[in-house]
Coordinates of C-alpha atoms and ligand atoms in Angstrom, one line a residue:
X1 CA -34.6 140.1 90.1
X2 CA -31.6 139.0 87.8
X3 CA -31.4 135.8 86.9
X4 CA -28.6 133.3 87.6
X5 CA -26.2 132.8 84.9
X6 CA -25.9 129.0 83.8
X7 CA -23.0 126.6 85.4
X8 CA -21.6 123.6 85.0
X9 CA -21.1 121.3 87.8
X10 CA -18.8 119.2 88.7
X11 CA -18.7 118.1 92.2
X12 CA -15.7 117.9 94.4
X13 CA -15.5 115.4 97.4
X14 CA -13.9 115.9 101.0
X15 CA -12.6 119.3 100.5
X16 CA -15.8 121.3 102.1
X17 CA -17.8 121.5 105.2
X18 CA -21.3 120.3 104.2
X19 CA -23.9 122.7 105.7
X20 CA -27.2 124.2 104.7
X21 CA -26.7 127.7 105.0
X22 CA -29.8 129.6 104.0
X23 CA -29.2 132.9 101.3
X24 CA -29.2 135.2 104.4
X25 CA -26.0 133.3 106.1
X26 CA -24.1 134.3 102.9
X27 CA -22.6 137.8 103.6
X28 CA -19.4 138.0 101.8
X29 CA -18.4 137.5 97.8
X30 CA -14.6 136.4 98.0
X31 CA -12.8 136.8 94.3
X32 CA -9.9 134.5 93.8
X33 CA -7.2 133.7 90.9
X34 CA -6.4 130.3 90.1
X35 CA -3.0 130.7 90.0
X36 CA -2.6 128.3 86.9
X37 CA -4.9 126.7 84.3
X38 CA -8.7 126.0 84.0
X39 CA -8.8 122.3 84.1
X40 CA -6.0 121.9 85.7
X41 CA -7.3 124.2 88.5
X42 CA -10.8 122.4 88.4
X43 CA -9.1 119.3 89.1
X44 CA -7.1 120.4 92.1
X45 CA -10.2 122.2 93.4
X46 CA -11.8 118.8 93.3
X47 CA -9.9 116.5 94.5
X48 CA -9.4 116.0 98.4
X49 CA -5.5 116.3 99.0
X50 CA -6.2 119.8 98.1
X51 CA -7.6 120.9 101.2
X52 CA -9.1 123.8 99.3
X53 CA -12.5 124.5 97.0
X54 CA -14.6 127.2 95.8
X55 CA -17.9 127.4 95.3
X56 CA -17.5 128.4 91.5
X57 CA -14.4 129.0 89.2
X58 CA -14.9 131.1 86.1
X59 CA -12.3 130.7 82.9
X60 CA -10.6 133.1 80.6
X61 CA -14.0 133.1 77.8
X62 CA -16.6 133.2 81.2
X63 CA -17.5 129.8 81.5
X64 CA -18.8 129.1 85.0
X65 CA -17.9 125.8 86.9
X66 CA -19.4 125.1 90.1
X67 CA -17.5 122.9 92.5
X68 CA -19.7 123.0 95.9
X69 CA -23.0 123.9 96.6
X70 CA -23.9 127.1 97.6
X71 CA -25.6 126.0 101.0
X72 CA -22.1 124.0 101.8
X73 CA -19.3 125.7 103.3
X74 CA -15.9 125.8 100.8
X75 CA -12.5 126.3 101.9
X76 CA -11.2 128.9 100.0
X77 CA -10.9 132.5 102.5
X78 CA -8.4 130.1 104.8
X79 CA -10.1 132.1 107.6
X80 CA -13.3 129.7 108.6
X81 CA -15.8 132.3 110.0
X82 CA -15.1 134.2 106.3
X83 CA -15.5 130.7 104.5
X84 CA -19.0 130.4 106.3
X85 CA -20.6 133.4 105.8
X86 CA -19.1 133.6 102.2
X87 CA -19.4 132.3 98.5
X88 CA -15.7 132.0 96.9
X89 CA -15.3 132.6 93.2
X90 CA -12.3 131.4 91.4
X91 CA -11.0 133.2 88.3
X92 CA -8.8 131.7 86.0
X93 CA -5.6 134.0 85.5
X94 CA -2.1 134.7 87.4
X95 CA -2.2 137.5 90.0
X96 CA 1.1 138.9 88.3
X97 CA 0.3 138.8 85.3
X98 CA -0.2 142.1 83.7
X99 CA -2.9 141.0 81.0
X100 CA -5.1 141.0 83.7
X101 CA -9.1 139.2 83.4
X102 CA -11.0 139.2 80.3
X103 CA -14.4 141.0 79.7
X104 CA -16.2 137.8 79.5
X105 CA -14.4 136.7 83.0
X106 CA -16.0 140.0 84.5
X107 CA -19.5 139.4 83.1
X108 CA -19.5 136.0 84.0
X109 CA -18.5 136.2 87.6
X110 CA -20.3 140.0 87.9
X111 CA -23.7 138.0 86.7
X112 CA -23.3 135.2 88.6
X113 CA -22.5 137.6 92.0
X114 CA -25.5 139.8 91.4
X115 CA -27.5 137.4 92.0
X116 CA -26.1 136.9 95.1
X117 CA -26.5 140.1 95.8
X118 CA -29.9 139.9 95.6
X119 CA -31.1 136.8 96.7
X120 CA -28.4 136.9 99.8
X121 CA -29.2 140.6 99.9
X122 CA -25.8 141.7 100.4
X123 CA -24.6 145.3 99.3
X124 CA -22.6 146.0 96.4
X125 CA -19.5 147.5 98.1
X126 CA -15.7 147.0 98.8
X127 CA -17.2 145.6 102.4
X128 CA -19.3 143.2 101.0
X129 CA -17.1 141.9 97.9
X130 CA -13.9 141.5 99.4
X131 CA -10.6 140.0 97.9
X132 CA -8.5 137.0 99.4
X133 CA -6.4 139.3 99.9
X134 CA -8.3 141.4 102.3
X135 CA -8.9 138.2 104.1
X136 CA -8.2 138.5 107.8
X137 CA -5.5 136.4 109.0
X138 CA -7.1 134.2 112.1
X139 CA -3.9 133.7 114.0
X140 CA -1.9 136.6 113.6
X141 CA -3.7 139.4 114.3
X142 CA -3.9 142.5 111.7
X143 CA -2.2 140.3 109.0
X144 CA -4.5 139.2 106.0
X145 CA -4.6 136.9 102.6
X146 CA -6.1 134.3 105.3
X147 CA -4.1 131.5 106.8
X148 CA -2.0 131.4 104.3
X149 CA -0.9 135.4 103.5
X150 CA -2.8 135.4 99.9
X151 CA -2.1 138.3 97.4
X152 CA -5.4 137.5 95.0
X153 CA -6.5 138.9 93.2
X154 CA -4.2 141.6 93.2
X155 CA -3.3 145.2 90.8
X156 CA -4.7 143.3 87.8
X157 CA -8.1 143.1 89.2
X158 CA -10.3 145.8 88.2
X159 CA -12.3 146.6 91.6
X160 CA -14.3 149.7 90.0
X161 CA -15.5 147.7 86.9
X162 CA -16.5 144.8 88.8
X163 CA -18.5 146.5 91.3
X164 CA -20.1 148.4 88.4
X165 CA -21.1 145.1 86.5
X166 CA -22.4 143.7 89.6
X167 CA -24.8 146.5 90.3
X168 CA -25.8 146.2 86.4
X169 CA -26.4 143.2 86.4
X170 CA -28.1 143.2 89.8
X171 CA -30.5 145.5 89.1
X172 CA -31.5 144.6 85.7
X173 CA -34.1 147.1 83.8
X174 CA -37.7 146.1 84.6
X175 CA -39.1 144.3 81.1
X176 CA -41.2 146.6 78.7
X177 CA -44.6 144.8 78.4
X178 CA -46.7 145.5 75.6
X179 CA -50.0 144.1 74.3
X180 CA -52.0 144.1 71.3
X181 CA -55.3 143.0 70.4
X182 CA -57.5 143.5 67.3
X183 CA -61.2 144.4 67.7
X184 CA -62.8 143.9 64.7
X185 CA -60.7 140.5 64.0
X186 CA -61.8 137.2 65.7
X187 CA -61.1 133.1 64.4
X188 CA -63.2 132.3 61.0
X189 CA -63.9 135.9 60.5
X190 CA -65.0 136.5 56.8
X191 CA -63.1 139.3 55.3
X192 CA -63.6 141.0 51.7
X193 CA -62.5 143.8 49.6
X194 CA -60.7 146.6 51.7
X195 CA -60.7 145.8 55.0
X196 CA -60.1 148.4 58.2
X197 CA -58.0 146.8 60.8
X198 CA -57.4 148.6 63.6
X199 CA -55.2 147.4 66.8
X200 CA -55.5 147.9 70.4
X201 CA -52.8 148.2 72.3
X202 CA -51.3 148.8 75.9
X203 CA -47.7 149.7 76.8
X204 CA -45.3 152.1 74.7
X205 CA -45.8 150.6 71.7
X206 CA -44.2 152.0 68.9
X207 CA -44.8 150.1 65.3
X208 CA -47.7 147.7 64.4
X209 CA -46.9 145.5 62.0
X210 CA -49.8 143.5 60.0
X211 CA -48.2 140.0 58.8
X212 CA -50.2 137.9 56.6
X213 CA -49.6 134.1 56.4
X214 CA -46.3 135.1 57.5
X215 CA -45.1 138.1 55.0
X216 CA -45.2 141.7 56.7
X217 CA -47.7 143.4 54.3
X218 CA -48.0 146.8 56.4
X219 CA -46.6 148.7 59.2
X220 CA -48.5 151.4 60.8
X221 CA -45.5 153.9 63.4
X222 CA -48.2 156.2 64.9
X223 CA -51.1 155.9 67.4
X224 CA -54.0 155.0 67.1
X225 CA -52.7 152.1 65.0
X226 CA -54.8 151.1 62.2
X227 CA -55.5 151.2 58.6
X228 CA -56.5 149.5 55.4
X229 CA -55.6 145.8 54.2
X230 CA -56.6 145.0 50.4
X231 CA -58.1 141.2 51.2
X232 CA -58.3 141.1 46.9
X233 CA -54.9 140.7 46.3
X234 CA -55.2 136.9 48.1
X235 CA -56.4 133.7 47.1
X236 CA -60.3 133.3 48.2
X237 CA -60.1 130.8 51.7
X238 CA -58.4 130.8 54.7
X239 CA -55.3 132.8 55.8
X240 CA -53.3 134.1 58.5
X241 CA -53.3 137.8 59.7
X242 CA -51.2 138.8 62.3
X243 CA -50.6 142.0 64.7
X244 CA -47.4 142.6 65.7
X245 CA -46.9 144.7 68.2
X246 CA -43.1 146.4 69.2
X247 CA -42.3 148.6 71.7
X248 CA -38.3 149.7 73.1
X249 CA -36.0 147.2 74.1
X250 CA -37.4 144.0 71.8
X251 CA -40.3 144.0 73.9
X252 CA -43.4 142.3 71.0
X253 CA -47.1 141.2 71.4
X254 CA -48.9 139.3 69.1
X255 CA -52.7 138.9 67.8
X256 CA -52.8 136.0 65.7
X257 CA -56.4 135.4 63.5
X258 CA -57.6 132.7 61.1
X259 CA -59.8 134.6 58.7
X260 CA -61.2 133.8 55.8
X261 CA -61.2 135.4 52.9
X262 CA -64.1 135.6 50.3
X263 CA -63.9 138.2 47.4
X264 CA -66.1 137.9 44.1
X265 CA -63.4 136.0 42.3
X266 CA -61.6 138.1 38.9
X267 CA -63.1 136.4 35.9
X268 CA -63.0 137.1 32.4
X269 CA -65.5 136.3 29.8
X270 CA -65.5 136.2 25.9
X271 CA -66.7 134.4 22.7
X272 CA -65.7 134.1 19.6
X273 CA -67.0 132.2 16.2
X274 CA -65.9 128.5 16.0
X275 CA -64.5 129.2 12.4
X276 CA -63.6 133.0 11.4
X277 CA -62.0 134.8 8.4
X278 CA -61.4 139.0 8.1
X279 CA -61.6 141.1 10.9
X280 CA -62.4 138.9 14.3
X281 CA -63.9 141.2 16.9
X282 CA -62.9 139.8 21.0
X283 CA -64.4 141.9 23.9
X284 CA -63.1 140.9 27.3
X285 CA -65.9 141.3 29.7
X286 CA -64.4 141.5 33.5
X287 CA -66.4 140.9 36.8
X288 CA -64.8 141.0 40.2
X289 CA -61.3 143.1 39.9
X290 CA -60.0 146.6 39.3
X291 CA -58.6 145.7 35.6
X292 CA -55.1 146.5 35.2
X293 CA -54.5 145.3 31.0
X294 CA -55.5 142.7 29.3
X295 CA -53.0 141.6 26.6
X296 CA -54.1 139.0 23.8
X297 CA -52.4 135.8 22.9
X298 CA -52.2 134.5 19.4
X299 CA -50.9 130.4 19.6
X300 CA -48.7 131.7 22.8
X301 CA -47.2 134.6 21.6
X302 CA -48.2 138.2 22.7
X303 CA -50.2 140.0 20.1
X304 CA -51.5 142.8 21.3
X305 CA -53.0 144.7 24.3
X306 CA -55.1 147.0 25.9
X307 CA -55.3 149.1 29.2
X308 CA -59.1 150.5 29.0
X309 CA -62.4 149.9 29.0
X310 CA -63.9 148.0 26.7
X311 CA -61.2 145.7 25.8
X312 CA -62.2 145.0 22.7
X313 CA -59.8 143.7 20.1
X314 CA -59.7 143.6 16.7
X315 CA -58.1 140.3 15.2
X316 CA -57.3 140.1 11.5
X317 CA -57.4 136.0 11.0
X318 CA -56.0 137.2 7.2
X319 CA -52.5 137.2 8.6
X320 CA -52.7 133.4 9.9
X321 CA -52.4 130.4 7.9
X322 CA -55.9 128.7 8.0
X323 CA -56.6 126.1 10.3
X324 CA -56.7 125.9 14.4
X325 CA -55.3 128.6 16.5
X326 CA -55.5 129.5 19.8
X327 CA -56.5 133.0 21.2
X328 CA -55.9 133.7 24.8
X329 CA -57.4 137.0 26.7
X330 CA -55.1 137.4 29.5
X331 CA -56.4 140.1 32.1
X332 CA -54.8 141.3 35.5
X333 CA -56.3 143.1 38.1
X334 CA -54.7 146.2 40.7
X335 CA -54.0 144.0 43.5
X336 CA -52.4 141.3 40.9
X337 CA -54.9 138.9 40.7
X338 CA -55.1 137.0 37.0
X339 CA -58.6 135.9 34.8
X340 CA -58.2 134.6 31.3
X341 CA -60.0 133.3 28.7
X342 CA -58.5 130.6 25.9
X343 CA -60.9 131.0 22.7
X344 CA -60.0 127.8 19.7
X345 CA -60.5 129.3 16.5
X346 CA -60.5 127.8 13.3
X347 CA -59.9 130.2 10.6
X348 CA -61.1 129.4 6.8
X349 CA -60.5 132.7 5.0
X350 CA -61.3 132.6 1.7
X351 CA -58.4 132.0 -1.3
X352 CA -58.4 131.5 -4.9
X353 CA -56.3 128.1 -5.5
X354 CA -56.6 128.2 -9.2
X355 CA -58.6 129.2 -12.6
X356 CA -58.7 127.8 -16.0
X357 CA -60.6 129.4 -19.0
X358 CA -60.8 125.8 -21.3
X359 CA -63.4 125.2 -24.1
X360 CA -64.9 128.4 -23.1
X361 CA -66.0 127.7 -19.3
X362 CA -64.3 129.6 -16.9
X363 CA -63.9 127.5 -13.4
X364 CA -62.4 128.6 -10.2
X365 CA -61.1 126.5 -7.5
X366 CA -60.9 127.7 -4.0
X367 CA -59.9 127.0 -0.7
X368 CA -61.1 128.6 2.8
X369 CA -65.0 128.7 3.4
X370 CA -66.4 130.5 0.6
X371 CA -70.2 131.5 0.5
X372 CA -69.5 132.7 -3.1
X373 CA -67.8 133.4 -6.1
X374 CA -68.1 136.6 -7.9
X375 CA -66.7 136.8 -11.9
X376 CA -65.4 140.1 -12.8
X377 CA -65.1 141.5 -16.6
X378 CA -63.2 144.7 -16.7
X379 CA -64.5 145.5 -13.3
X380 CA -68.0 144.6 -13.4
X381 CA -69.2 142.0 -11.4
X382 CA -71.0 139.5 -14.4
X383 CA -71.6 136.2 -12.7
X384 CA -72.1 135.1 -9.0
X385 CA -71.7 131.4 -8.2
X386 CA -72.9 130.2 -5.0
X387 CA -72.4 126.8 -5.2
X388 CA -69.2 124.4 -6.5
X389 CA -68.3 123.7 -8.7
X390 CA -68.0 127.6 -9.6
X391 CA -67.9 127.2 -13.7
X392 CA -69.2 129.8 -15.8
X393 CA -69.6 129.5 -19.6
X394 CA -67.5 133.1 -20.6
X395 CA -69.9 134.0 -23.6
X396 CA -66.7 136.7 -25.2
X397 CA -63.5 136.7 -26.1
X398 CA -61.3 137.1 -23.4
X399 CA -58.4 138.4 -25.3
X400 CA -57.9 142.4 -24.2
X401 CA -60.1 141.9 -21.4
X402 CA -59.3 142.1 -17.6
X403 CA -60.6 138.8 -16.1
X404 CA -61.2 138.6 -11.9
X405 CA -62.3 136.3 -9.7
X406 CA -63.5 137.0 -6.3
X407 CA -64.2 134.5 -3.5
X408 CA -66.6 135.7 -0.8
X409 CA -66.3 134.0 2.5
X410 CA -67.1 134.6 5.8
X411 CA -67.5 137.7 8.0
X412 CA -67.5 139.7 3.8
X413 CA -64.3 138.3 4.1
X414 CA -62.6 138.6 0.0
X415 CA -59.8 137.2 -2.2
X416 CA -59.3 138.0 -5.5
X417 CA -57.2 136.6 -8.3
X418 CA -57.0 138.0 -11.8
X419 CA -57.1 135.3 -14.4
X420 CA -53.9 134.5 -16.1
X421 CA -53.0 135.5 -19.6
Ligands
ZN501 ZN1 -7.4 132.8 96.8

């Protein structure tokens, strides 16, 4: 069944026959042109010197007005037994005019008398839907155009493309129904890892979509409709998935789930000494993802990375000023899930500050952690100092001699400083 298009309605008074004619009483669609303006035409068709109404009047862009009920008799055929066993339909326009009715005129009235059609039951043909002009003429035999000798709707009107819209619209295509349904989902389902969804549907359906909380994340466009969803790429908790079914003509289903999800969650673990100097070793140990790369942060600023197994990094604290740093072990996983690790580091590599030779001691100031202090003569190691202040009575003459002196710190971390001249 089509359905009625929508009207506006403003009432008339005193120009119609009140009755309550049921859909069966209504045999005859009577088209009609205004002769003149919209309004102005609405007016007249309202007011009681006119002596005339319709039931509905339809304007250039197909706005509907309706004047008088459909169960009440208008006068509008000027032949009563046509006016009661009809609906009149004015159209806005000029019967002379060569413009003719717009599109939206046709669709309009064409909607609005297919359901007519239907619910009245009265066939779509030139017998049924009838002009004014083919209006008999009650008093003078074999003349028509009613009472009055009317000419609408005349050449302009387009009988063939009216009469096609009507039967368009009166038998309108039956709806495509589709449905979908998932199986394995239901409301607080727990979900992990890969998940298989599948969908069951009925009807022609021709593309599943899978929509989770509210993005389209998949699309399956062949029977039976199913396939894999990665849950890992999504925060642990609840979310929305959805199945969304299309088939031809806009026709949609929907399965809607609350799931939760529940994945091991991505971490990263390392260590690293409170206070370091040399070489600093960092392994990033993952649990819970596919790793992807792990890149390592020195103070905020990318240092270095690493896209396999065993993520271990190599650090050398000798090219940082001593003190606090920060190291940050950034990994991210396949489905784009992130685990880092921020590691505070204080690094105390060992430096010479200074060395005197005076009244034959020689003493070494240093800076940095230093475990001990190593006094070289022409290469050979000949005094070790584990304790400050790192003094050593030099027992020869250092003229012509090659003086070192070696700080040992941390991790066999070394500096070295020849003594001055
Ligand atoms: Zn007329």
């Amino acid at each position: 069944m089509p359905k009625r298009p929508p009207v506006a309605w403003l009432k008339g008074e005193g120009n119609y026959t009140k009755a309550s004619r049921p859909p069966q009483a209504i045999r005859f669609i009577v088209v009609h042109v205004t002769e003149g303006a919209f309004w102005p035409s609405i007016r007249w068709l309202q007011s009681e010197q006119s002596h005339a109404s319709s039931h509905y009047i339809i304007s250039r862009r197909g706005r509907i007005v309706q004047l008088v009920h459909r169960s009440d008799i208008a006068w509008h055929a000027g032949n009563m037994a046509i006016n009661r066993a009809s609906i009149g339909i004015e159209h806005e326009g000029i019967v002379s005019d060569p413009a003719g009715f717009t599109h939206a005129q046709y669709v309009a009235s064409a909607k609005l008398a297919a359901w007519y059609a239907r619910s009245s039951l009265i066939p779509i043909d030139r017998a049924h839907f009838i002009g004014h002009a083919d209006v008999p003429n009650p008093f003078r035999p074999g003349a028509v155009g009613g009472s009055d000798g009317h000419t609408d709707p005349g050449p302009h009107w387009s009988w063939g493309k009216y009469l096609r819209l009507v039967r368009k619209f009166a038998f309108p295509p039956e709806p495509v129904r589709v449905t979908v349904a998932a199986p394995n989902l239901r409301n607080g389902k727990l979900v992990k890892g890969t998940f298989r969804w599948r969908a069951k549907t009925t009807g022609p359906v021709r593309k599943v979509e899978v929509v989770v909380d509210g993005k389209v994340r998949l699309r399956d466009l062949r029977a039976p409709f199913g396939g894999l969803w990665e849950t890992r790429g999504l925060a642990n908790g609840r979310h929305t998935i959805e199945l969304r079914a299309h088939g031809p003509r806009g026709a949609r289903s929907v399965a809607r789930y609350r799931v939760v999800v529940r994945n091991r969650p991505y971490v990263l673990r390392a260590s690293a000494p409170l206070e370091a100097a040399g070489l600093v070793e960092l392994q990033a140990r993952l649990t819970g993802g596919k790793t992807k790369q792990v890149l390592l942060f020195l103070d905020g600023k990318r240092v270095d990375h690493d896209r396999s197994r065993p993520y271990v990094f190599s650090w050398n604290s000798a090219r940082v000023a001593n003190g606090r740093h920060v190291l940050e072990l950034r990994a991210t996983d396949r489905f784009g899930r992130t685990a880092s690790k921020r590691l505070t580091v204080t690094v105390v590599n060992p430096a010479i500050a200074s060395q005197t030779v005076a009244d034959g001691v020689w003493t070494v100031q240093t800076k940095g952690r230093v475990e001990r202090v190593e006094l070289l003569v022409d290469g050979e190691v000949r005094a070790t100092l584990t304790a400050a202040p790192f003094a050593w009575p030099l027992d020869l003459d250092p003229a012509g001699r090659t003086l070192v002196a070696r700080a040992v710190g941390l991790n066999g971390a070394v500096a070295e400083a020849p003594l001055a001249p």
